[in-house]
Amino acid sequence: MDSFDLIVIGAGPGGYVCAFRAAQLGLKVALVEKRATLGGTCLNVGCIPSKALLSSSEHFAFAKSHAADHGVKLGSVELDLATLLKKKDAVVARLVGGVAQLAKARKITVVTGTASFTSANTIEVAGDATPSSRQTLTAKNIVIATGSAPVELPFMKFDGTTVVSSDHAIAFDSVPKKLVVVGGGAIGLELGSVWSRLGSDVTIVEFLPKIIATYDDDIVRNFTRLLQKQGLKIELGAKVTGFANGVLTAGRGTEKLSFPADRILVSVGRRPYTDGLGFEKAGVQLDEKKRVKVDDHLRTTAPGVWAIGDVVAGPMLAHKAEEDGIAVAEWIAGKAGHVNWDLVPAIVYTDPEVASVGLGEDAAKAAGRAINVGKFNFAANGRAIAADGTDGYVKIVADAKTDRILGAQILGRSAGELISEIVTHMEYGGSAEDLGRTIHAHPTLSEAVKEAGLAVSKSAIHAL
């Protein structure tokens, strides 16, 4: 039996970051992962490969449709899908290899196999190649970081070929003629955009009245228009009922809808992955949504057992899991860990991107908050004009009395990068005036953030 100060189950962004921080703090750490490579869903089949595809498909779309406007004459532009996928795989290999090197450098014991609890401080790890061979590990503290899995529709099971999850949609061997995406959230819109740019006829079928439902109505309305302009078809308020003979069926009230499809990407959310972990043997309890119950320090109902990331309540985002992992490692080591769960930014990595943090305008008004709102359009930003990135705007929501920033939403080029500045100002309790009086380099897209901050008090310089 191998003994450690800490065992982390799951080597995704939450798990490996937790293990790395614990090792930095002098703990003896084991990191258990069922995949042959570290990095979890995010690095292997999620965040990273999808962003590689998004980047490559954006290059393709630029070469095909926009290069000539910049005086770049390319002649015939053709897609080499095999090379594009090879590039994506190389990005993944580089990153998962880097995580493995860092684990080795930090002297973390990496154990490959499927873990299950035998008690609150002991787990067994079964190797996938030889399940009969089991390794027993024990530790004073164990962190559950097993992540999440795609939600499957009970009447339309994944077959990996026609009805697929995002895991499969990053590796199609050919461009679908007709791709139907069930679900208008971030993952579905990102992968729908990828295959649309590469030549697929893409239809987004969303059950709710709008896509990316947590965003403000004005942001969603403008975003929807831009996606439709790019060629994506978007069907709202449509409930999927089945798939047969190459046709997806859905209903909208009394209206019957049908969508021919070569492939169907089901992207209706993710579920906490808690299968087969033997929680009952450890005393770990789940809530009504099958998430691991934790307190405000991410301690489970079992002594010495913690849980982070997608298996607990909160947004299922890699950066949130990372912060969970760092805080737990520090708490275990007797340090003052900290996570501000109110300031977790969210991003949709389409083109243009959409990003948010904190309280939106619609939610603030619904809650009866007295607010001031500042907006600034990228159409009035010099760098955006020079870079063909004039679609969208920055919106800052501030408390009407104190001017403290309550939240922000951005629709536009590089929104995911720009949102971080606003998160930082909010972390330190900054006001819209603080943001507006912070010097920004010119010409940059970030000046739109400054101007939106000034616009809260109707002081924007480059807007009427």
JSON list of N, CA and C in Angstrom, two decimals, residues 12-66:
[
{"chain": "A", "resi": 12, "resn": "GLY", "atom": "N", "xyz": [-7.47, 16.51, -14.94]},
{"chain": "A", "resi": 12, "resn": "GLY", "atom": "CA", "xyz": [-7.87, 17.65, -15.75]},
{"chain": "A", "resi": 12, "resn": "GLY", "atom": "C", "xyz": [-7.29, 18.92, -15.17]},
{"chain": "A", "resi": 13, "resn": "PRO", "atom": "N", "xyz": [-7.70, 20.10, -15.69]},
{"chain": "A", "resi": 13, "resn": "PRO", "atom": "CA", "xyz": [-7.15, 21.36, -15.19]},
{"chain": "A", "resi": 13, "resn": "PRO", "atom": "C", "xyz": [-7.30, 21.54, -13.68]},
{"chain": "A", "resi": 14, "resn": "GLY", "atom": "N", "xyz": [-8.43, 21.12, -13.12]},
{"chain": "A", "resi": 14, "resn": "GLY", "atom": "CA", "xyz": [-8.59, 21.21, -11.67]},
{"chain": "A", "resi": 14, "resn": "GLY", "atom": "C", "xyz": [-7.66, 20.27, -10.94]},
{"chain": "A", "resi": 15, "resn": "GLY", "atom": "N", "xyz": [-7.63, 19.02, -11.37]},
{"chain": "A", "resi": 15, "resn": "GLY", "atom": "CA", "xyz": [-6.85, 18.00, -10.69]},
{"chain": "A", "resi": 15, "resn": "GLY", "atom": "C", "xyz": [-5.36, 18.20, -10.77]},
{"chain": "A", "resi": 16, "resn": "TYR", "atom": "N", "xyz": [-4.84, 18.43, -11.99]},
{"chain": "A", "resi": 16, "resn": "TYR", "atom": "CA", "xyz": [-3.38, 18.54, -12.07]},
{"chain": "A", "resi": 16, "resn": "TYR", "atom": "C", "xyz": [-2.88, 19.84, -11.45]},
{"chain": "A", "resi": 17, "resn": "VAL", "atom": "N", "xyz": [-3.68, 20.91, -11.55]},
{"chain": "A", "resi": 17, "resn": "VAL", "atom": "CA", "xyz": [-3.28, 22.17, -10.90]},
{"chain": "A", "resi": 17, "resn": "VAL", "atom": "C", "xyz": [-3.27, 22.00, -9.38]},
{"chain": "A", "resi": 18, "resn": "CYS", "atom": "N", "xyz": [-4.26, 21.31, -8.85]},
{"chain": "A", "resi": 18, "resn": "CYS", "atom": "CA", "xyz": [-4.30, 21.02, -7.41]},
{"chain": "A", "resi": 18, "resn": "CYS", "atom": "C", "xyz": [-3.06, 20.23, -6.99]},
{"chain": "A", "resi": 19, "resn": "ALA", "atom": "N", "xyz": [-2.74, 19.20, -7.77]},
{"chain": "A", "resi": 19, "resn": "ALA", "atom": "CA", "xyz": [-1.56, 18.37, -7.47]},
{"chain": "A", "resi": 19, "resn": "ALA", "atom": "C", "xyz": [-0.28, 19.20, -7.53]},
{"chain": "A", "resi": 20, "resn": "PHE", "atom": "N", "xyz": [-0.16, 20.05, -8.55]},
{"chain": "A", "resi": 20, "resn": "PHE", "atom": "CA", "xyz": [1.05, 20.86, -8.70]},
{"chain": "A", "resi": 20, "resn": "PHE", "atom": "C", "xyz": [1.21, 21.83, -7.54]},
{"chain": "A", "resi": 21, "resn": "ARG", "atom": "N", "xyz": [0.12, 22.49, -7.15]},
{"chain": "A", "resi": 21, "resn": "ARG", "atom": "CA", "xyz": [0.21, 23.45, -6.04]},
{"chain": "A", "resi": 21, "resn": "ARG", "atom": "C", "xyz": [0.54, 22.75, -4.74]},
{"chain": "A", "resi": 22, "resn": "ALA", "atom": "N", "xyz": [-0.06, 21.58, -4.52]},
{"chain": "A", "resi": 22, "resn": "ALA", "atom": "CA", "xyz": [0.24, 20.83, -3.30]},
{"chain": "A", "resi": 22, "resn": "ALA", "atom": "C", "xyz": [1.71, 20.41, -3.25]},
{"chain": "A", "resi": 23, "resn": "ALA", "atom": "N", "xyz": [2.25, 20.01, -4.39]},
{"chain": "A", "resi": 23, "resn": "ALA", "atom": "CA", "xyz": [3.67, 19.64, -4.45]},
{"chain": "A", "resi": 23, "resn": "ALA", "atom": "C", "xyz": [4.56, 20.84, -4.17]},
{"chain": "A", "resi": 24, "resn": "GLN", "atom": "N", "xyz": [4.17, 22.01, -4.69]},
{"chain": "A", "resi": 24, "resn": "GLN", "atom": "CA", "xyz": [4.93, 23.23, -4.41]},
{"chain": "A", "resi": 24, "resn": "GLN", "atom": "C", "xyz": [4.99, 23.51, -2.92]},
{"chain": "A", "resi": 25, "resn": "LEU", "atom": "N", "xyz": [3.90, 23.13, -2.22]},
{"chain": "A", "resi": 25, "resn": "LEU", "atom": "CA", "xyz": [3.81, 23.40, -0.78]},
{"chain": "A", "resi": 25, "resn": "LEU", "atom": "C", "xyz": [4.41, 22.29, 0.07]},
{"chain": "A", "resi": 26, "resn": "GLY", "atom": "N", "xyz": [5.09, 21.35, -0.60]},
{"chain": "A", "resi": 26, "resn": "GLY", "atom": "CA", "xyz": [5.84, 20.33, 0.13]},
{"chain": "A", "resi": 26, "resn": "GLY", "atom": "C", "xyz": [5.11, 19.04, 0.42]},
{"chain": "A", "resi": 27, "resn": "LEU", "atom": "N", "xyz": [3.92, 18.83, -0.14]},
{"chain": "A", "resi": 27, "resn": "LEU", "atom": "CA", "xyz": [3.17, 17.61, 0.12]},
{"chain": "A", "resi": 27, "resn": "LEU", "atom": "C", "xyz": [3.60, 16.50, -0.83]},
{"chain": "A", "resi": 28, "resn": "LYS", "atom": "N", "xyz": [3.50, 15.28, -0.34]},
{"chain": "A", "resi": 28, "resn": "LYS", "atom": "CA", "xyz": [3.75, 14.09, -1.17]},
{"chain": "A", "resi": 28, "resn": "LYS", "atom": "C", "xyz": [2.44, 13.76, -1.88]},
{"chain": "A", "resi": 29, "resn": "VAL", "atom": "N", "xyz": [2.45, 13.81, -3.22]},
{"chain": "A", "resi": 29, "resn": "VAL", "atom": "CA", "xyz": [1.21, 13.80, -3.99]},
{"chain": "A", "resi": 29, "resn": "VAL", "atom": "C", "xyz": [1.18, 12.66, -5.00]},
{"chain": "A", "resi": 30, "resn": "ALA", "atom": "N", "xyz": [0.01, 12.02, -5.10]},
{"chain": "A", "resi": 30, "resn": "ALA", "atom": "CA", "xyz": [-0.27, 11.07, -6.19]},
{"chain": "A", "resi": 30, "resn": "ALA", "atom": "C", "xyz": [-1.39, 11.63, -7.04]},
{"chain": "A", "resi": 31, "resn": "LEU", "atom": "N", "xyz": [-1.25, 11.50, -8.35]},
{"chain": "A", "resi": 31, "resn": "LEU", "atom": "CA", "xyz": [-2.24, 11.98, -9.30]},
{"chain": "A", "resi": 31, "resn": "LEU", "atom": "C", "xyz": [-2.73, 10.79, -10.12]},
{"chain": "A", "resi": 32, "resn": "VAL", "atom": "N", "xyz": [-4.02, 10.48, -9.99]},
{"chain": "A", "resi": 32, "resn": "VAL", "atom": "CA", "xyz": [-4.59, 9.30, -10.63]},
{"chain": "A", "resi": 32, "resn": "VAL", "atom": "C", "xyz": [-5.43, 9.72, -11.83]},
{"chain": "A", "resi": 33, "resn": "GLU", "atom": "N", "xyz": [-5.17, 9.12, -12.98]},
{"chain": "A", "resi": 33, "resn": "GLU", "atom": "CA", "xyz": [-5.88, 9.48, -14.21]},
{"chain": "A", "resi": 33, "resn": "GLU", "atom": "C", "xyz": [-6.15, 8.24, -15.03]},
{"chain": "A", "resi": 34, "resn": "LYS", "atom": "N", "xyz": [-7.40, 8.08, -15.49]},
{"chain": "A", "resi": 34, "resn": "LYS", "atom": "CA", "xyz": [-7.75, 6.89, -16.26]},
{"chain": "A", "resi": 34, "resn": "LYS", "atom": "C", "xyz": [-7.27, 6.96, -17.70]},
{"chain": "A", "resi": 35, "resn": "ARG", "atom": "N", "xyz": [-7.09, 8.18, -18.24]},
{"chain": "A", "resi": 35, "resn": "ARG", "atom": "CA", "xyz": [-6.54, 8.31, -19.58]},
{"chain": "A", "resi": 35, "resn": "ARG", "atom": "C", "xyz": [-5.05, 8.02, -19.58]},
{"chain": "A", "resi": 36, "resn": "ALA", "atom": "N", "xyz": [-4.53, 7.69, -20.75]},
{"chain": "A", "resi": 36, "resn": "ALA", "atom": "CA", "xyz": [-3.09, 7.47, -20.87]},
{"chain": "A", "resi": 36, "resn": "ALA", "atom": "C", "xyz": [-2.32, 8.78, -20.81]},
{"chain": "A", "resi": 37, "resn": "THR", "atom": "N", "xyz": [-3.00, 9.89, -21.08]},
{"chain": "A", "resi": 37, "resn": "THR", "atom": "CA", "xyz": [-2.37, 11.21, -21.03]},
{"chain": "A", "resi": 37, "resn": "THR", "atom": "C", "xyz": [-3.05, 12.08, -19.99]},
{"chain": "A", "resi": 38, "resn": "LEU", "atom": "N", "xyz": [-2.30, 13.02, -19.44]},
{"chain": "A", "resi": 38, "resn": "LEU", "atom": "CA", "xyz": [-2.85, 13.94, -18.47]},
{"chain": "A", "resi": 38, "resn": "LEU", "atom": "C", "xyz": [-3.58, 15.07, -19.19]},
{"chain": "A", "resi": 39, "resn": "GLY", "atom": "N", "xyz": [-4.31, 15.90, -18.41]},
{"chain": "A", "resi": 39, "resn": "GLY", "atom": "CA", "xyz": [-4.99, 17.04, -18.99]},
{"chain": "A", "resi": 39, "resn": "GLY", "atom": "C", "xyz": [-6.50, 16.94, -19.02]},
{"chain": "A", "resi": 40, "resn": "GLY", "atom": "N", "xyz": [-7.04, 15.73, -18.79]},
{"chain": "A", "resi": 40, "resn": "GLY", "atom": "CA", "xyz": [-8.48, 15.57, -18.71]},
{"chain": "A", "resi": 40, "resn": "GLY", "atom": "C", "xyz": [-9.21, 15.89, -20.01]},
{"chain": "A", "resi": 41, "resn": "THR", "atom": "N", "xyz": [-10.52, 16.09, -19.89]},
{"chain": "A", "resi": 41, "resn": "THR", "atom": "CA", "xyz": [-11.33, 16.43, -21.05]},
{"chain": "A", "resi": 41, "resn": "THR", "atom": "C", "xyz": [-10.82, 17.69, -21.72]},
{"chain": "A", "resi": 42, "resn": "CYS", "atom": "N", "xyz": [-10.48, 18.71, -20.94]},
{"chain": "A", "resi": 42, "resn": "CYS", "atom": "CA", "xyz": [-10.12, 20.01, -21.48]},
{"chain": "A", "resi": 42, "resn": "CYS", "atom": "C", "xyz": [-8.98, 19.92, -22.49]},
{"chain": "A", "resi": 43, "resn": "LEU", "atom": "N", "xyz": [-7.87, 19.32, -22.10]},
{"chain": "A", "resi": 43, "resn": "LEU", "atom": "CA", "xyz": [-6.72, 19.28, -22.99]},
{"chain": "A", "resi": 43, "resn": "LEU", "atom": "C", "xyz": [-6.85, 18.22, -24.07]},
{"chain": "A", "resi": 44, "resn": "ASN", "atom": "N", "xyz": [-7.49, 17.11, -23.76]},
{"chain": "A", "resi": 44, "resn": "ASN", "atom": "CA", "xyz": [-7.53, 15.99, -24.70]},
{"chain": "A", "resi": 44, "resn": "ASN", "atom": "C", "xyz": [-8.63, 16.08, -25.74]},
{"chain": "A", "resi": 45, "resn": "VAL", "atom": "N", "xyz": [-9.86, 16.40, -25.30]},
{"chain": "A", "resi": 45, "resn": "VAL", "atom": "CA", "xyz": [-10.98, 16.38, -26.25]},
{"chain": "A", "resi": 45, "resn": "VAL", "atom": "C", "xyz": [-11.91, 17.59, -26.10]},
{"chain": "A", "resi": 46, "resn": "GLY", "atom": "N", "xyz": [-11.50, 18.60, -25.34]},
{"chain": "A", "resi": 46, "resn": "GLY", "atom": "CA", "xyz": [-12.42, 19.71, -25.07]},
{"chain": "A", "resi": 46, "resn": "GLY", "atom": "C", "xyz": [-11.85, 21.06, -25.44]},
{"chain": "A", "resi": 47, "resn": "CYS", "atom": "N", "xyz": [-11.53, 21.86, -24.42]},
{"chain": "A", "resi": 47, "resn": "CYS", "atom": "CA", "xyz": [-11.11, 23.25, -24.61]},
{"chain": "A", "resi": 47, "resn": "CYS", "atom": "C", "xyz": [-10.02, 23.41, -25.67]},
{"chain": "A", "resi": 48, "resn": "ILE", "atom": "N", "xyz": [-8.96, 22.64, -25.54]},
{"chain": "A", "resi": 48, "resn": "ILE", "atom": "CA", "xyz": [-7.78, 22.86, -26.38]},
{"chain": "A", "resi": 48, "resn": "ILE", "atom": "C", "xyz": [-8.00, 22.42, -27.83]},
{"chain": "A", "resi": 49, "resn": "PRO", "atom": "N", "xyz": [-8.42, 21.19, -28.10]},
{"chain": "A", "resi": 49, "resn": "PRO", "atom": "CA", "xyz": [-8.62, 20.83, -29.50]},
{"chain": "A", "resi": 49, "resn": "PRO", "atom": "C", "xyz": [-9.69, 21.66, -30.19]},
{"chain": "A", "resi": 50, "resn": "SER", "atom": "N", "xyz": [-10.74, 22.04, -29.46]},
{"chain": "A", "resi": 50, "resn": "SER", "atom": "CA", "xyz": [-11.78, 22.87, -30.09]},
{"chain": "A", "resi": 50, "resn": "SER", "atom": "C", "xyz": [-11.23, 24.24, -30.45]},
{"chain": "A", "resi": 51, "resn": "LYS", "atom": "N", "xyz": [-10.34, 24.80, -29.61]},
{"chain": "A", "resi": 51, "resn": "LYS", "atom": "CA", "xyz": [-9.77, 26.11, -29.92]},
{"chain": "A", "resi": 51, "resn": "LYS", "atom": "C", "xyz": [-8.78, 26.01, -31.08]},
{"chain": "A", "resi": 52, "resn": "ALA", "atom": "N", "xyz": [-8.09, 24.89, -31.18]},
{"chain": "A", "resi": 52, "resn": "ALA", "atom": "CA", "xyz": [-7.21, 24.69, -32.34]},
{"chain": "A", "resi": 52, "resn": "ALA", "atom": "C", "xyz": [-8.03, 24.65, -33.63]},
{"chain": "A", "resi": 53, "resn": "LEU", "atom": "N", "xyz": [-9.16, 23.96, -33.58]},
{"chain": "A", "resi": 53, "resn": "LEU", "atom": "CA", "xyz": [-10.04, 23.89, -34.75]},
{"chain": "A", "resi": 53, "resn": "LEU", "atom": "C", "xyz": [-10.64, 25.26, -35.07]},
{"chain": "A", "resi": 54, "resn": "LEU", "atom": "N", "xyz": [-11.03, 25.99, -34.05]},
{"chain": "A", "resi": 54, "resn": "LEU", "atom": "CA", "xyz": [-11.57, 27.33, -34.26]},
{"chain": "A", "resi": 54, "resn": "LEU", "atom": "C", "xyz": [-10.54, 28.22, -34.94]},
{"chain": "A", "resi": 55, "resn": "SER", "atom": "N", "xyz": [-9.31, 28.16, -34.45]},
{"chain": "A", "resi": 55, "resn": "SER", "atom": "CA", "xyz": [-8.25, 28.99, -35.04]},
{"chain": "A", "resi": 55, "resn": "SER", "atom": "C", "xyz": [-7.99, 28.61, -36.49]},
{"chain": "A", "resi": 56, "resn": "SER", "atom": "N", "xyz": [-7.85, 27.31, -36.76]},
{"chain": "A", "resi": 56, "resn": "SER", "atom": "CA", "xyz": [-7.57, 26.86, -38.13]},
{"chain": "A", "resi": 56, "resn": "SER", "atom": "C", "xyz": [-8.72, 27.21, -39.07]},
{"chain": "A", "resi": 57, "resn": "SER", "atom": "N", "xyz": [-9.94, 27.02, -38.59]},
{"chain": "A", "resi": 57, "resn": "SER", "atom": "CA", "xyz": [-11.10, 27.31, -39.45]},
{"chain": "A", "resi": 57, "resn": "SER", "atom": "C", "xyz": [-11.23, 28.81, -39.70]},
{"chain": "A", "resi": 58, "resn": "GLU", "atom": "N", "xyz": [-10.82, 29.64, -38.74]},
{"chain": "A", "resi": 58, "resn": "GLU", "atom": "CA", "xyz": [-10.82, 31.08, -38.96]},
{"chain": "A", "resi": 58, "resn": "GLU", "atom": "C", "xyz": [-9.81, 31.47, -40.03]},
{"chain": "A", "resi": 59, "resn": "HIS", "atom": "N", "xyz": [-8.64, 30.82, -40.01]},
{"chain": "A", "resi": 59, "resn": "HIS", "atom": "CA", "xyz": [-7.65, 31.07, -41.06]},
{"chain": "A", "resi": 59, "resn": "HIS", "atom": "C", "xyz": [-8.22, 30.70, -42.43]},
{"chain": "A", "resi": 60, "resn": "PHE", "atom": "N", "xyz": [-8.90, 29.57, -42.48]},
{"chain": "A", "resi": 60, "resn": "PHE", "atom": "CA", "xyz": [-9.49, 29.11, -43.74]},
{"chain": "A", "resi": 60, "resn": "PHE", "atom": "C", "xyz": [-10.55, 30.10, -44.23]},
{"chain": "A", "resi": 61, "resn": "ALA", "atom": "N", "xyz": [-11.41, 30.53, -43.33]},
{"chain": "A", "resi": 61, "resn": "ALA", "atom": "CA", "xyz": [-12.46, 31.47, -43.71]},
{"chain": "A", "resi": 61, "resn": "ALA", "atom": "C", "xyz": [-11.87, 32.80, -44.18]},
{"chain": "A", "resi": 62, "resn": "PHE", "atom": "N", "xyz": [-10.81, 33.24, -43.51]},
{"chain": "A", "resi": 62, "resn": "PHE", "atom": "CA", "xyz": [-10.16, 34.49, -43.92]},
{"chain": "A", "resi": 62, "resn": "PHE", "atom": "C", "xyz": [-9.57, 34.35, -45.32]},
{"chain": "A", "resi": 63, "resn": "ALA", "atom": "N", "xyz": [-8.86, 33.25, -45.54]},
{"chain": "A", "resi": 63, "resn": "ALA", "atom": "CA", "xyz": [-8.23, 33.04, -46.84]},
{"chain": "A", "resi": 63, "resn": "ALA", "atom": "C", "xyz": [-9.27, 32.96, -47.95]},
{"chain": "A", "resi": 64, "resn": "LYS", "atom": "N", "xyz": [-10.38, 32.33, -47.66]},
{"chain": "A", "resi": 64, "resn": "LYS", "atom": "CA", "xyz": [-11.40, 32.11, -48.68]},
{"chain": "A", "resi": 64, "resn": "LYS", "atom": "C", "xyz": [-12.24, 33.35, -48.95]},
{"chain": "A", "resi": 65, "resn": "SER", "atom": "N", "xyz": [-12.57, 34.11, -47.92]},
{"chain": "A", "resi": 65, "resn": "SER", "atom": "CA", "xyz": [-13.56, 35.16, -48.07]},
{"chain": "A", "resi": 65, "resn": "SER", "atom": "C", "xyz": [-13.08, 36.58, -47.81]},
{"chain": "A", "resi": 66, "resn": "HIS", "atom": "N", "xyz": [-11.94, 36.75, -47.14]},
{"chain": "A", "resi": 66, "resn": "HIS", "atom": "CA", "xyz": [-11.57, 38.09, -46.71]},
{"chain": "A", "resi": 66, "resn": "HIS", "atom": "C", "xyz": [-10.17, 38.53, -47.13]}
]
